C-alpha cells in the first residue's frame, strides 16, 4: 500500500504542468455574457462590410462566435477577444499572467485552441512576451483579424445565423 502511494506521489511530482496551476493563481472569473439587444436589420447589414463593427457589437460577436463554433473554428474569435481584454490590463503582474495564459491557450505549438499564424508572427509574438506590453499580441491579432475578415466573415454572411438577423 505504501509503495502504491509512493508511486502515485512520484508520478504527480513528475508532472510539471499540473503544479504550475498551484503556483500561478488565475483570478479571472468567467464573466456573465452581457444582456444583449438584437440589432436592427440595418445594423446587422453593416457587418457584411465591417468585421470591426461586427466584433464591437456584443450581439454580433456572440452570433459570430456561435457560427464559428458550428464550424469548429471559434478559437480565432476567442483569441481576438482575449487580446482585446489583454490590452485593457494596467498591472504588469496581471499582464504577465494573462500573456502566459493567452500564449499557452492559443499560440504555443499544440495549444488547446491553437490559432493559425505563420512562424514569423509566432516568433515575433514570443519575442514580445519576454517583456509583456499592451502591444505584445498586436501582430498575431492583426493576422487573425485578417484571416477572419477574408475567410470566416464571408461564410458568416451567407449563413442562416446572419440571414435571420437581417430579416
Short mmCIF file of C-alpha atoms in Angstrom, two decimals, residues 19-111:
data_model
loop_
_atom_site.label_atom_id
_atom_site.label_comp_id
_atom_site.label_asym_id
_atom_site.label_seq_id
_atom_site.Cartn_x
_atom_site.Cartn_y
_atom_site.Cartn_z
CA UNK A 19 1.96 22.02 -10.44
CA UNK A 20 2.13 25.26 -12.43
CA UNK A 21 -1.56 25.84 -11.70
CA UNK A 22 -0.84 25.78 -7.97
CA UNK A 23 1.88 28.40 -8.33
CA UNK A 24 0.10 30.90 -10.55
CA UNK A 25 -3.47 31.58 -9.50
CA UNK A 26 -5.73 32.68 -12.32
CA UNK A 27 -8.09 35.19 -10.73
CA UNK A 28 -10.19 35.61 -13.91
CA UNK A 29 -13.74 34.61 -13.13
CA UNK A 30 -15.74 33.77 -16.24
CA UNK A 31 -17.89 36.80 -16.90
CA UNK A 32 -21.60 36.54 -17.43
CA UNK A 33 -22.34 37.45 -21.04
CA UNK A 34 -23.90 40.92 -21.18
CA UNK A 35 -27.63 41.07 -21.82
CA UNK A 36 -27.53 41.96 -25.46
CA UNK A 37 -30.17 43.50 -27.61
CA UNK A 38 -30.83 42.05 -31.01
CA UNK A 39 -29.58 44.56 -33.58
CA UNK A 40 -31.83 46.14 -36.15
CA UNK A 41 -31.60 44.55 -39.62
CA UNK A 42 -29.95 47.82 -40.78
CA UNK A 43 -27.29 47.50 -38.09
CA UNK A 44 -26.69 43.83 -38.90
CA UNK A 45 -26.39 44.68 -42.61
CA UNK A 46 -23.35 46.87 -41.83
CA UNK A 47 -21.48 43.80 -40.60
CA UNK A 48 -21.20 42.44 -44.14
CA UNK A 49 -18.60 45.10 -44.89
CA UNK A 50 -17.04 45.55 -41.47
CA UNK A 51 -15.71 42.78 -39.28
CA UNK A 52 -14.71 45.53 -36.83
CA UNK A 53 -18.34 46.65 -36.39
CA UNK A 54 -19.41 43.02 -36.03
CA UNK A 55 -16.83 42.30 -33.32
CA UNK A 56 -17.60 45.54 -31.44
CA UNK A 57 -21.28 44.68 -31.18
CA UNK A 58 -21.90 42.24 -28.29
CA UNK A 59 -24.78 40.54 -30.12
CA UNK A 60 -22.79 40.41 -33.36
CA UNK A 61 -19.79 38.93 -31.57
CA UNK A 62 -21.97 36.31 -29.84
CA UNK A 63 -23.64 35.38 -33.17
CA UNK A 64 -20.29 35.23 -34.97
CA UNK A 65 -18.83 33.03 -32.19
CA UNK A 66 -21.83 30.68 -32.37
CA UNK A 67 -21.37 30.45 -36.12
CA UNK A 68 -17.63 29.77 -35.76
CA UNK A 69 -18.37 27.13 -33.11
CA UNK A 70 -20.65 25.40 -35.62
CA UNK A 71 -17.65 25.32 -38.00
CA UNK A 72 -15.20 24.27 -35.26
CA UNK A 73 -13.15 27.45 -35.69
CA UNK A 74 -14.13 29.60 -32.71
CA UNK A 75 -10.52 29.84 -31.50
CA UNK A 76 -9.89 32.80 -33.84
CA UNK A 77 -12.65 34.95 -32.33
CA UNK A 78 -11.76 33.78 -28.81
CA UNK A 79 -8.12 34.76 -29.41
CA UNK A 80 -9.18 38.17 -30.76
CA UNK A 81 -11.36 38.79 -27.67
CA UNK A 82 -8.58 37.61 -25.33
CA UNK A 83 -6.19 40.10 -26.99
CA UNK A 84 -8.71 42.94 -26.61
CA UNK A 85 -9.11 42.11 -22.89
CA UNK A 86 -5.34 41.82 -22.52
CA UNK A 87 -4.79 45.36 -23.86
CA UNK A 88 -7.00 46.78 -21.08
CA UNK A 89 -4.82 45.36 -18.28
CA UNK A 90 -2.86 48.01 -16.38
CA UNK A 91 -1.00 45.89 -13.79
CA UNK A 92 2.31 44.46 -15.11
CA UNK A 93 1.86 41.36 -12.92
CA UNK A 94 -1.66 40.69 -14.23
CA UNK A 95 -0.47 41.45 -17.77
CA UNK A 96 2.31 38.86 -17.48
CA UNK A 97 -0.17 36.27 -16.13
CA UNK A 98 -2.69 36.93 -18.91
CA UNK A 99 0.07 36.91 -21.56
CA UNK A 100 1.22 33.49 -20.35
CA UNK A 101 -2.39 32.25 -20.39
CA UNK A 102 -3.01 33.53 -23.96
CA UNK A 103 0.29 32.07 -25.14
CA UNK A 104 -0.45 28.64 -23.65
CA UNK A 105 -4.04 28.58 -24.89
CA UNK A 106 -3.64 29.97 -28.42
CA UNK A 107 -0.04 30.43 -29.60
CA UNK A 108 2.25 27.62 -28.49
CA UNK A 109 2.53 24.57 -30.74
CA UNK A 110 -0.16 22.02 -29.86
CA UNK A 111 -2.02 24.63 -27.76
#
